[in-house]
JSON list of C-alpha atoms in Angstrom, two decimals:
[
{"chain": "A", "resi": 1, "resn": "GLN", "atom": "CA", "xyz": [-3.24, -5.93, 34.97]},
{"chain": "A", "resi": 2, "resn": "GLN", "atom": "CA", "xyz": [-6.52, -5.62, 32.60]},
{"chain": "A", "resi": 3, "resn": "TYR", "atom": "CA", "xyz": [-4.23, -4.69, 29.53]},
{"chain": "A", "resi": 4, "resn": "PRO", "atom": "CA", "xyz": [-6.09, -4.85, 26.24]},
{"chain": "A", "resi": 5, "resn": "ALA", "atom": "CA", "xyz": [-5.00, -6.84, 23.86]},
{"chain": "A", "resi": 6, "resn": "ASN", "atom": "CA", "xyz": [-6.86, -8.08, 20.89]},
{"chain": "A", "resi": 7, "resn": "GLY", "atom": "CA", "xyz": [-10.23, -7.56, 22.37]},
{"chain": "A", "resi": 8, "resn": "TYR", "atom": "CA", "xyz": [-9.29, -9.48, 25.46]},
{"chain": "A", "resi": 9, "resn": "PHE", "atom": "CA", "xyz": [-8.29, -7.79, 28.73]},
{"chain": "A", "resi": 10, "resn": "LEU", "atom": "CA", "xyz": [-4.76, -9.71, 29.77]},
{"chain": "A", "resi": 11, "resn": "ASP", "atom": "CA", "xyz": [-4.37, -10.38, 33.84]},
{"chain": "A", "resi": 12, "resn": "ILE", "atom": "CA", "xyz": [-1.00, -9.59, 33.60]},
{"chain": "A", "resi": 13, "resn": "ALA", "atom": "CA", "xyz": [0.86, -8.67, 29.90]},
{"chain": "A", "resi": 14, "resn": "LEU", "atom": "CA", "xyz": [5.09, -8.82, 29.99]},
{"chain": "A", "resi": 15, "resn": "VAL", "atom": "CA", "xyz": [5.98, -6.58, 26.66]},
{"chain": "A", "resi": 16, "resn": "SER", "atom": "CA", "xyz": [9.60, -5.65, 25.55]},
{"chain": "A", "resi": 17, "resn": "PRO", "atom": "CA", "xyz": [10.11, -2.14, 25.13]},
{"chain": "A", "resi": 18, "resn": "ASP", "atom": "CA", "xyz": [9.79, -2.86, 21.20]},
{"chain": "A", "resi": 19, "resn": "GLY", "atom": "CA", "xyz": [7.23, -4.99, 21.10]},
{"chain": "A", "resi": 20, "resn": "THR", "atom": "CA", "xyz": [9.10, -7.79, 19.76]},
{"chain": "A", "resi": 21, "resn": "LYS", "atom": "CA", "xyz": [8.48, -10.32, 22.83]},
{"chain": "A", "resi": 22, "resn": "LYS", "atom": "CA", "xyz": [5.06, -10.24, 24.32]},
{"chain": "A", "resi": 23, "resn": "LEU", "atom": "CA", "xyz": [4.03, -12.63, 27.44]},
{"chain": "A", "resi": 24, "resn": "ASN", "atom": "CA", "xyz": [0.38, -13.06, 28.26]},
{"chain": "A", "resi": 25, "resn": "VAL", "atom": "CA", "xyz": [0.00, -14.68, 32.36]},
{"chain": "A", "resi": 26, "resn": "GLU", "atom": "CA", "xyz": [-3.12, -15.35, 33.60]},
{"chain": "A", "resi": 27, "resn": "VAL", "atom": "CA", "xyz": [-4.83, -16.52, 36.71]},
{"chain": "A", "resi": 28, "resn": "ASP", "atom": "CA", "xyz": [-7.42, -19.03, 36.10]},
{"chain": "A", "resi": 29, "resn": "ARG", "atom": "CA", "xyz": [-10.21, -20.30, 38.82]},
{"chain": "A", "resi": 30, "resn": "ARG", "atom": "CA", "xyz": [-11.06, -23.61, 37.46]},
{"chain": "A", "resi": 31, "resn": "ALA", "atom": "CA", "xyz": [-14.57, -22.90, 38.46]},
{"chain": "A", "resi": 32, "resn": "THR", "atom": "CA", "xyz": [-14.67, -20.41, 35.61]},
{"chain": "A", "resi": 33, "resn": "HIS", "atom": "CA", "xyz": [-12.62, -21.46, 33.44]},
{"chain": "A", "resi": 34, "resn": "CYS", "atom": "CA", "xyz": [-13.46, -25.73, 33.03]},
{"chain": "A", "resi": 35, "resn": "ASP", "atom": "CA", "xyz": [-16.61, -26.87, 31.98]},
{"chain": "A", "resi": 36, "resn": "SER", "atom": "CA", "xyz": [-18.76, -29.76, 33.85]},
{"chain": "A", "resi": 37, "resn": "PHE", "atom": "CA", "xyz": [-16.37, -32.77, 32.36]},
{"chain": "A", "resi": 38, "resn": "GLY", "atom": "CA", "xyz": [-12.83, -30.75, 33.88]},
{"chain": "A", "resi": 39, "resn": "ARG", "atom": "CA", "xyz": [-11.94, -29.55, 30.85]},
{"chain": "A", "resi": 40, "resn": "ARG", "atom": "CA", "xyz": [-10.71, -26.03, 30.45]},
{"chain": "A", "resi": 41, "resn": "LYS", "atom": "CA", "xyz": [-13.57, -24.48, 28.50]},
{"chain": "A", "resi": 42, "resn": "MET", "atom": "CA", "xyz": [-13.39, -23.71, 24.60]},
{"chain": "A", "resi": 43, "resn": "ARG", "atom": "CA", "xyz": [-13.96, -19.24, 24.90]},
{"chain": "A", "resi": 44, "resn": "ASP", "atom": "CA", "xyz": [-10.27, -20.19, 26.86]},
{"chain": "A", "resi": 45, "resn": "VAL", "atom": "CA", "xyz": [-8.40, -21.75, 23.94]},
{"chain": "A", "resi": 46, "resn": "LEU", "atom": "CA", "xyz": [-10.11, -19.89, 21.23]},
{"chain": "A", "resi": 47, "resn": "ARG", "atom": "CA", "xyz": [-8.79, -16.71, 22.90]},
{"chain": "A", "resi": 48, "resn": "ASP", "atom": "CA", "xyz": [-5.50, -18.24, 23.74]},
{"chain": "A", "resi": 49, "resn": "THR", "atom": "CA", "xyz": [-5.42, -19.40, 20.13]},
{"chain": "A", "resi": 50, "resn": "ARG", "atom": "CA", "xyz": [-6.04, -15.98, 18.83]},
{"chain": "A", "resi": 51, "resn": "LEU", "atom": "CA", "xyz": [-3.84, -14.42, 21.02]},
{"chain": "A", "resi": 52, "resn": "ARG", "atom": "CA", "xyz": [-0.43, -16.94, 19.57]},
{"chain": "A", "resi": 53, "resn": "ALA", "atom": "CA", "xyz": [-1.41, -15.67, 16.74]},
{"chain": "A", "resi": 54, "resn": "SER", "atom": "CA", "xyz": [-0.53, -12.06, 16.89]},
{"chain": "A", "resi": 55, "resn": "GLY", "atom": "CA", "xyz": [2.37, -13.29, 18.50]},
{"chain": "A", "resi": 56, "resn": "TRP", "atom": "CA", "xyz": [1.02, -13.64, 22.39]},
{"chain": "A", "resi": 57, "resn": "ALA", "atom": "CA", "xyz": [2.32, -16.16, 24.11]},
{"chain": "A", "resi": 58, "resn": "ILE", "atom": "CA", "xyz": [0.70, -17.66, 27.29]},
{"chain": "A", "resi": 59, "resn": "GLN", "atom": "CA", "xyz": [1.75, -19.09, 30.77]},
{"chain": "A", "resi": 60, "resn": "ARG", "atom": "CA", "xyz": [-1.23, -19.97, 32.51]},
{"chain": "A", "resi": 61, "resn": "PHE", "atom": "CA", "xyz": [-2.00, -21.21, 35.87]},
{"chain": "A", "resi": 62, "resn": "TRP", "atom": "CA", "xyz": [-4.64, -21.39, 38.69]},
{"chain": "A", "resi": 63, "resn": "ALA", "atom": "CA", "xyz": [-5.35, -19.83, 41.53]},
{"chain": "A", "resi": 64, "resn": "THR", "atom": "CA", "xyz": [-4.81, -22.77, 43.38]},
{"chain": "A", "resi": 65, "resn": "ASP", "atom": "CA", "xyz": [-1.27, -22.82, 42.43]},
{"chain": "A", "resi": 66, "resn": "LEU", "atom": "CA", "xyz": [-0.34, -19.49, 43.38]},
{"chain": "A", "resi": 67, "resn": "ARG", "atom": "CA", "xyz": [-1.59, -20.21, 46.46]},
{"chain": "A", "resi": 68, "resn": "ALA", "atom": "CA", "xyz": [0.06, -23.11, 47.04]},
{"chain": "A", "resi": 69, "resn": "ASP", "atom": "CA", "xyz": [3.86, -22.22, 45.38]},
{"chain": "A", "resi": 70, "resn": "MET", "atom": "CA", "xyz": [3.93, -18.80, 44.74]},
{"chain": "A", "resi": 71, "resn": "ASP", "atom": "CA", "xyz": [7.78, -19.06, 43.87]},
{"chain": "A", "resi": 72, "resn": "ALA", "atom": "CA", "xyz": [6.74, -22.08, 41.31]},
{"chain": "A", "resi": 73, "resn": "CYS", "atom": "CA", "xyz": [4.94, -20.32, 39.37]},
{"chain": "A", "resi": 74, "resn": "THR", "atom": "CA", "xyz": [7.24, -17.13, 39.47]},
{"chain": "A", "resi": 75, "resn": "VAL", "atom": "CA", "xyz": [10.19, -19.24, 38.41]},
{"chain": "A", "resi": 76, "resn": "LYS", "atom": "CA", "xyz": [8.39, -21.01, 35.44]},
{"chain": "A", "resi": 77, "resn": "VAL", "atom": "CA", "xyz": [7.06, -17.25, 33.84]},
{"chain": "A", "resi": 78, "resn": "GLU", "atom": "CA", "xyz": [11.19, -15.78, 33.93]},
{"chain": "A", "resi": 79, "resn": "GLN", "atom": "CA", "xyz": [11.96, -19.02, 31.95]},
{"chain": "A", "resi": 80, "resn": "ALA", "atom": "CA", "xyz": [8.45, -18.59, 29.81]},
{"chain": "A", "resi": 81, "resn": "TRP", "atom": "CA", "xyz": [10.35, -14.49, 29.05]},
{"chain": "A", "resi": 82, "resn": "ASN", "atom": "CA", "xyz": [13.72, -16.17, 29.01]},
{"chain": "A", "resi": 83, "resn": "LYS", "atom": "CA", "xyz": [12.41, -18.90, 26.10]},
{"chain": "A", "resi": 84, "resn": "LEU", "atom": "CA", "xyz": [10.95, -15.61, 24.16]},
{"chain": "A", "resi": 85, "resn": "THR", "atom": "CA", "xyz": [14.19, -14.07, 24.59]},
{"chain": "A", "resi": 86, "resn": "ASP", "atom": "CA", "xyz": [16.23, -16.78, 23.34]},
{"chain": "A", "resi": 87, "resn": "GLU", "atom": "CA", "xyz": [13.85, -17.62, 20.55]},
{"chain": "A", "resi": 88, "resn": "MET", "atom": "CA", "xyz": [14.17, -13.47, 19.06]},
{"chain": "A", "resi": 89, "resn": "THR", "atom": "CA", "xyz": [18.22, -13.99, 19.30]},
{"chain": "A", "resi": 90, "resn": "ALA", "atom": "CA", "xyz": [18.06, -17.35, 17.35]},
{"chain": "A", "resi": 91, "resn": "LEU", "atom": "CA", "xyz": [16.88, -15.16, 14.67]}
]
């Protein structure tokens, strides 16, 4: 938890032993991460852009999604990690 990366602290970071695969898993509250129109705040968009530019894949969840169906969220994280593995294998 709170893994330091590119000047940010990530909620949960999955990093392969060789550092070639990096997945940032963020858990957000709508009140903190949305503007008054329900759109993701610009600071999150900029953060994601900077992290992606440095090789991070990002999987975001609303806290309510975790409460409603943790198993489905876990599957999404696993799928995101496997996608990174598939992409690395294809290279």
